[in-house]
Short mmCIF file of C-alpha atoms in Angstrom, two decimals:
data_model
loop_
_atom_site.label_atom_id
_atom_site.label_comp_id
_atom_site.label_asym_id
_atom_site.label_seq_id
_atom_site.Cartn_x
_atom_site.Cartn_y
_atom_site.Cartn_z
CA MET O 1413 22.98 140.40 149.74
CA VAL O 1414 26.27 138.00 149.12
CA LEU O 1415 27.28 136.72 152.66
CA ALA O 1416 31.60 137.10 152.43
CA ARG O 1417 33.38 134.64 153.92
CA ARG O 1418 35.40 137.02 156.21
CA THR O 1419 38.62 136.24 158.56
CA PRO O 1420 38.00 135.02 161.77
CA ARG O 1421 38.76 137.12 164.93
CA LEU O 1422 41.50 135.78 167.22
CA GLY O 1423 41.17 136.07 170.55
CA LEU O 1424 44.43 135.58 173.40
CA VAL O 1425 42.95 134.33 176.98
CA LEU O 1426 46.11 134.80 179.49
CA GLY O 1427 45.17 133.09 182.87
CA SER O 1428 45.89 134.16 186.28
CA GLY O 1429 48.92 132.04 188.02
CA SER O 1430 51.25 134.80 190.17
CA ALA O 1431 54.45 134.01 189.07
CA ARG O 1432 53.88 131.79 186.66
CA GLY O 1433 51.94 134.81 184.15
CA TRP O 1434 55.79 135.66 183.13
CA SER O 1435 55.35 132.67 180.83
CA HIS O 1436 52.57 134.71 178.69
CA ILE O 1437 55.36 136.63 177.47
CA GLY O 1438 56.91 133.61 176.32
CA VAL O 1439 53.69 132.55 174.61
CA LEU O 1440 53.21 136.14 172.36
CA GLN O 1441 57.03 136.14 171.78
CA ALA O 1442 55.78 132.64 169.97
CA LEU O 1443 53.25 133.97 168.80
CA GLN O 1444 55.21 136.92 167.33
CA ASP O 1445 57.30 134.44 165.49
CA ALA O 1446 54.86 132.53 164.03
CA GLY O 1447 53.41 135.62 162.44
CA LEU O 1448 50.36 135.64 164.15
CA ARG O 1449 48.90 138.41 166.09
CA PRO O 1450 45.81 138.46 168.34
CA ASP O 1451 42.88 140.90 167.12
CA VAL O 1452 41.58 140.89 170.78
CA VAL O 1453 43.68 140.30 173.97
CA CYS O 1454 42.16 139.84 177.74
CA GLY O 1455 43.29 138.43 181.01
CA ALA O 1456 42.81 137.89 184.95
CA SER O 1457 45.51 138.76 187.36
CA ILE O 1458 48.93 138.34 186.11
CA GLY O 1459 47.52 137.59 182.66
CA ALA O 1460 45.99 141.21 182.75
CA LEU O 1461 49.05 142.97 183.38
CA VAL O 1462 51.20 141.12 180.67
CA GLY O 1463 47.96 141.46 178.62
CA ALA O 1464 47.67 145.95 179.07
CA ALA O 1465 51.54 145.74 178.15
CA TYR O 1466 51.27 143.56 175.01
CA ALA O 1467 48.25 145.97 174.25
CA ALA O 1468 50.50 149.05 174.36
CA GLY O 1469 53.30 147.62 172.45
CA ASP O 1470 55.42 147.87 175.46
CA LEU O 1471 55.95 143.97 175.34
CA GLN O 1472 59.86 144.12 174.76
CA ARG O 1473 60.43 146.30 177.37
CA LEU O 1474 58.57 144.08 180.21
CA ALA O 1475 60.25 141.04 178.83
CA ASP O 1476 63.79 143.28 179.39
CA TRP O 1477 62.28 144.60 182.81
CA VAL O 1478 61.14 140.96 184.91
CA GLN O 1479 64.34 139.02 183.32
CA SER O 1480 66.37 141.39 184.94
CA LEU O 1481 64.15 140.87 188.41
CA GLY O 1482 66.53 140.17 191.04
CA LEU O 1483 65.39 138.31 194.75
CA ARG O 1484 65.97 141.84 195.98
CA ASP O 1485 63.79 143.94 193.54
CA VAL O 1486 60.77 141.77 194.05
CA PHE O 1487 61.08 142.72 198.07
CA GLY O 1488 61.34 146.24 196.74
CA PHE O 1489 57.68 146.62 195.38
CA MET O 1490 56.51 144.97 198.75
CA ASP O 1491 54.53 148.17 200.38
CA PHE O 1492 53.33 145.89 203.55
CA ARG O 1493 50.00 147.36 205.13
CA LEU O 1494 47.49 145.48 207.89
CA ALA O 1495 44.43 146.19 206.55
CA GLY O 1496 42.95 144.56 203.72
CA GLY O 1497 45.76 142.82 202.35
CA MET O 1498 49.19 142.58 203.05
CA LEU O 1499 50.29 144.97 200.28
CA LYS O 1500 48.68 147.69 199.09
CA GLY O 1501 50.28 147.85 195.73
CA GLU O 1502 50.83 151.12 195.31
CA LYS O 1503 54.73 150.89 194.50
CA LEU O 1504 54.12 148.50 191.41
CA ILE O 1505 51.62 150.55 189.79
CA ASP O 1506 53.29 154.04 190.38
CA PHE O 1507 56.11 152.17 188.56
CA TRP O 1508 54.01 150.58 185.66
CA ARG O 1509 52.74 154.40 185.12
CA ARG O 1510 56.68 155.77 185.40
CA ASN O 1511 57.60 152.90 183.10
CA PHE O 1512 54.91 151.93 180.81
CA SER O 1513 52.00 153.25 179.09
CA ASP O 1514 49.11 154.34 180.97
CA PHE O 1515 45.73 155.22 178.71
CA ALA O 1516 42.16 154.54 178.76
CA ILE O 1517 41.23 151.08 177.51
CA GLU O 1518 39.02 151.98 174.90
CA ASP O 1519 41.93 154.06 173.30
CA SER O 1520 43.80 150.69 173.47
CA PRO O 1521 45.59 150.25 170.00
CA LEU O 1522 44.90 146.65 170.55
CA PRO O 1523 41.14 145.56 172.20
CA TYR O 1524 41.75 144.92 175.30
CA ALA O 1525 39.93 143.98 178.68
CA ALA O 1526 40.63 142.48 182.38
CA VAL O 1527 38.65 140.49 184.53
CA ALA O 1528 37.90 141.54 188.12
CA THR O 1529 35.85 140.36 191.08
CA ASP O 1530 33.03 142.46 193.22
CA LEU O 1531 34.08 141.77 196.64
CA HIS O 1532 31.02 142.40 198.28
CA SER O 1533 28.70 140.53 195.43
CA GLY O 1534 30.96 137.95 194.38
CA ALA O 1535 30.19 139.04 190.56
CA GLU O 1536 32.38 139.03 187.55
CA VAL O 1537 33.61 142.09 186.67
CA TRP O 1538 34.93 143.62 183.20
CA LEU O 1539 36.80 146.24 182.85
CA ARG O 1540 36.73 147.78 179.15
CA GLU O 1541 36.87 151.41 179.85
CA GLY O 1542 39.05 153.66 182.03
CA SER O 1543 42.53 153.34 182.85
CA ILE O 1544 43.90 150.15 181.79
CA ALA O 1545 46.84 150.83 184.81
CA GLU O 1546 44.01 150.79 187.65
CA ALA O 1547 42.19 147.76 185.75
CA VAL O 1548 45.51 145.84 186.20
CA ARG O 1549 45.72 147.19 189.69
CA ALA O 1550 42.01 145.60 190.30
CA SER O 1551 42.77 142.61 188.60
CA ILE O 1552 45.94 141.37 190.27
CA ALA O 1553 44.33 142.16 193.87
CA LEU O 1554 45.02 138.33 194.89
CA PRO O 1555 42.35 138.28 198.37
CA GLY O 1556 44.97 138.41 201.51
CA LEU O 1557 47.77 139.87 199.74
CA PHE O 1558 47.17 142.61 198.02
CA THR O 1559 44.55 145.15 199.28
CA PRO O 1560 41.20 145.37 197.42
CA VAL O 1561 40.85 148.46 194.93
CA LEU O 1562 37.63 151.02 195.83
CA GLN O 1563 35.76 152.17 192.81
CA ASP O 1564 33.85 155.28 192.52
CA GLY O 1565 30.16 154.20 194.02
CA GLY O 1566 31.31 152.17 196.57
CA ARG O 1567 32.61 149.01 194.60
CA LEU O 1568 35.32 146.79 196.07
CA LEU O 1569 37.32 144.92 193.67
CA VAL O 1570 39.70 141.97 193.91
CA ASP O 1571 41.59 139.34 192.05
CA GLY O 1572 39.47 138.44 188.55
CA GLY O 1573 41.02 135.00 188.91
CA ILE O 1574 38.95 133.89 191.75
CA VAL O 1575 35.67 134.14 189.27
CA ASN O 1576 37.00 133.37 186.04
CA PRO O 1577 40.81 132.45 185.92
CA VAL O 1578 41.47 132.04 182.12
CA PRO O 1579 38.43 134.44 180.42
CA VAL O 1580 37.22 133.11 177.71
CA SER O 1581 33.78 134.24 178.07
CA LEU O 1582 35.09 137.48 178.08
CA ALA O 1583 37.04 137.27 174.58
CA ARG O 1584 34.41 135.38 173.17
CA ALA O 1585 32.00 139.32 174.14
CA MET O 1586 34.59 141.09 172.53
CA GLY O 1587 34.46 139.00 169.48
CA ALA O 1588 36.95 136.57 168.79
CA ASP O 1589 36.02 133.57 166.76
CA ILE O 1590 39.32 131.39 167.66
CA VAL O 1591 40.37 131.54 171.40
CA ILE O 1592 43.70 130.79 172.52
CA ALA O 1593 43.31 130.43 176.18
CA VAL O 1594 46.56 130.27 178.55
CA ASP O 1595 46.01 127.83 181.65
CA LEU O 1596 48.47 128.49 184.12
CA ASN O 1597 47.13 126.15 186.86
CA SER O 1598 47.02 122.87 184.40
CA ASP O 1599 49.62 121.25 186.56
CA ILE O 1600 48.53 122.50 190.11
CA LEU O 1601 47.08 119.27 191.26
CA GLN O 1602 49.94 116.68 190.26
CA HIS O 1603 52.75 118.82 191.85
CA HIS O 1604 50.69 119.99 195.37
CA LEU O 1605 48.56 117.20 195.89
CA GLN O 1606 51.17 114.24 196.70
CA PRO O 1607 48.49 111.42 198.47
CA LEU O 1608 49.83 109.44 201.49
CA GLU O 1609 49.88 106.22 201.92
CA LEU O 1610 49.42 104.75 205.01
CA GLN O 1611 51.97 102.27 206.19
CA PRO O 1612 51.28 99.63 209.25
CA ALA O 1613 53.61 99.79 211.99
CA GLU O 1614 56.18 97.23 212.22
CA VAL O 1615 56.82 96.77 215.91
CA GLN O 1616 59.94 94.04 215.89
CA GLU O 1617 59.67 92.04 219.27
CA LEU O 1618 62.62 92.17 221.81
CA PRO O 1619 63.97 89.17 223.38
CA GLU O 1620 62.03 87.90 225.71
CA GLY O 1621 63.25 89.39 228.83
CA ASP O 1622 65.34 92.11 227.49
CA ALA O 1623 64.31 95.78 228.04
CA PRO O 1624 65.36 97.63 225.11
CA ASP O 1625 68.54 99.16 226.67
CA GLY O 1626 70.03 95.65 226.92
CA SER O 1627 69.48 95.05 230.50
CA ASN O 1628 67.83 91.55 231.33
CA SER O 1629 64.78 93.68 234.17
CA VAL O 1630 62.61 96.58 233.77
CA ASP O 1631 63.51 99.34 235.94
CA GLY O 1632 61.63 102.62 236.89
CA ALA O 1633 57.65 103.47 235.93
CA GLU O 1634 55.87 102.01 233.35
CA GLY O 1635 55.25 104.79 230.80
CA ASP O 1636 59.36 105.44 230.87
CA TRP O 1637 59.39 102.22 229.96
CA MET O 1638 57.17 102.38 227.39
CA GLU O 1639 58.90 105.84 226.46
CA ARG O 1640 62.36 103.67 225.91
CA LEU O 1641 60.24 101.24 223.50
CA ARG O 1642 58.93 103.67 221.65
CA GLY O 1643 62.87 104.95 220.92
CA TRP O 1644 63.89 101.74 220.63
CA VAL O 1645 61.49 100.87 217.64
CA GLN O 1646 61.55 104.28 216.04
CA GLN O 1647 65.27 103.82 215.98
CA ARG O 1648 65.37 100.57 214.50
CA ARG O 1649 63.23 101.52 211.42
CA GLY O 1650 65.04 104.48 211.16
CA ALA O 1651 61.89 106.82 211.59
CA GLN O 1652 62.45 110.49 210.38
CA PRO O 1653 60.82 113.10 211.55
CA PRO O 1654 57.26 114.64 210.11
CA PRO O 1655 58.12 117.04 207.58
CA PRO O 1656 57.59 121.08 208.37
CA LEU O 1657 54.35 122.16 208.07
CA PRO O 1658 54.21 125.03 205.19
CA SER O 1659 53.52 128.82 205.93
CA VAL O 1660 49.94 130.40 206.59
CA LEU O 1661 50.94 132.15 202.99
CA ASP O 1662 51.36 128.63 201.32
CA VAL O 1663 48.71 126.93 202.73
CA VAL O 1664 46.41 129.93 201.75
CA MET O 1665 48.07 130.44 197.94
CA THR O 1666 48.02 126.75 197.27
CA SER O 1667 44.33 126.68 198.28
CA VAL O 1668 43.34 129.89 195.74
CA ASN O 1669 45.83 127.77 192.85
CA ILE O 1670 43.51 124.90 193.52
CA MET O 1671 40.56 126.61 193.40
CA GLN O 1672 41.04 128.44 190.54
CA MET O 1673 42.10 125.05 188.79
CA ARG O 1674 38.78 123.53 189.57
CA ILE O 1675 37.23 126.75 188.08
CA THR O 1676 38.53 127.00 185.06
CA ARG O 1677 38.19 123.21 184.38
CA SER O 1678 34.33 124.23 185.06
CA ARG O 1679 33.70 127.24 183.16
CA MET O 1680 36.21 126.17 179.95
CA ALA O 1681 33.89 122.62 179.77
CA GLY O 1682 31.10 124.99 179.21
CA ASP O 1683 32.57 127.20 176.80
CA PRO O 1684 36.01 125.54 175.43
CA PRO O 1685 38.77 127.35 173.39
CA GLU O 1686 39.79 126.00 170.23
CA VAL O 1687 43.65 126.47 171.78
CA VAL O 1688 44.28 125.58 175.17
CA VAL O 1689 48.25 126.10 175.96
CA THR O 1690 49.40 125.03 179.49
CA PRO O 1691 52.56 125.80 180.32
CA GLN O 1692 54.21 123.34 182.92
CA LEU O 1693 55.47 125.86 186.20
CA ALA O 1694 53.81 124.28 189.27
CA HIS O 1695 57.27 124.40 190.83
CA LEU O 1696 57.73 128.11 190.80
CA GLY O 1697 56.26 129.90 193.83
CA LEU O 1698 53.89 132.35 194.28
CA LEU O 1699 56.55 135.39 194.93
CA ASP O 1700 59.54 133.93 192.39
CA PHE O 1701 58.92 136.34 190.07
CA HIS O 1702 62.67 137.05 190.09
CA ARG O 1703 62.45 133.45 187.97
CA ALA O 1704 61.14 135.17 184.70
CA SER O 1705 63.72 133.72 182.02
CA GLU O 1706 62.59 130.06 182.99
CA ALA O 1707 58.76 131.16 182.99
CA ILE O 1708 59.24 132.56 179.80
CA ALA O 1709 61.13 129.85 178.10
CA GLU O 1710 58.59 127.38 179.28
CA GLY O 1711 55.75 129.74 178.11
CA ARG O 1712 57.62 129.92 174.41
CA ARG O 1713 57.98 126.21 174.45
CA ALA O 1714 54.58 125.71 174.97
CA MET O 1715 52.72 127.70 172.51
CA GLU O 1716 55.30 126.43 169.60
CA GLN O 1717 53.73 123.26 170.83
CA ALA O 1718 50.47 124.22 170.49
CA LEU O 1719 51.16 125.96 167.03
CA PRO O 1720 50.07 123.15 165.01
CA GLN O 1721 46.61 122.70 166.37
CA LEU O 1722 46.01 126.63 166.16
CA GLN O 1723 47.12 126.35 162.40
CA ARG O 1724 43.98 123.91 161.85
CA PHE O 1725 41.55 126.55 162.89
CA LEU O 1726 43.42 129.20 160.61
CA PRO O 1727 42.61 130.10 156.71
CA PRO O 1728 45.17 129.01 154.37
CA GLY O 1729 48.03 131.22 154.58
CA GLY O 1730 46.64 132.48 157.95
#
């Protein structure tokens, strides 16, 4: 038996990241422009959604649709409820079924898989069969925002980014030799965590015998005088009121982003991809889905920047 060298299989892993995920479209467009087509594609959360459209051959249709979204359109997909999460997600999936391909994953023209999380056990769940729309719905079920998906047998599934935000391991299991991983959370810490520096209080002394109001005597109770003293010091220092606290949703989602960034670093250290693409989009908010053009452009830029590194792993002419 003679062993022949075979062409390596290229796997594309699309990571979680909410509205930043539209940048995956730009990544795929840059790959197409370079004449490269992945042999397998998988994703978590928004990466599962974009990956499903690509596997179905609907990438351009998805790109046209997301770039037409306005803020009113984004809120139009929100079907609020009180139990399980803020949104049911039915409007979004119904729209998907009407406008994009829904078929059995095992019949996909391009090998595809999505990641979800078992809410009860915390186990990572690989969705490699059944409705591709249902797989997307489970993978995007961000806790607190979307309600979980109930599978046959009573298993509740939530967002795959909770356990594997950039599922390199899944691409390897699907037979990928060279893995391109798109990490949407790489710049989260730099943007959200701004260290605070403790500044010593600067209290300027009052002229001897003078009160803050310019009088030469102190009238009223000591507490009242101290209150006026504090006001005078703040006025002299130009003190500004403290910034407003973020909303509950902002706190929760930023915490999830930081958690996913930490998990991604840990998992990719154990199973590093050959190429990491890192769009810089931490300034986009959780629900900034109406800013798709900006995200797509950044995804394209990041992939084009990573192409020389990718070419090192491809055979000549590949």
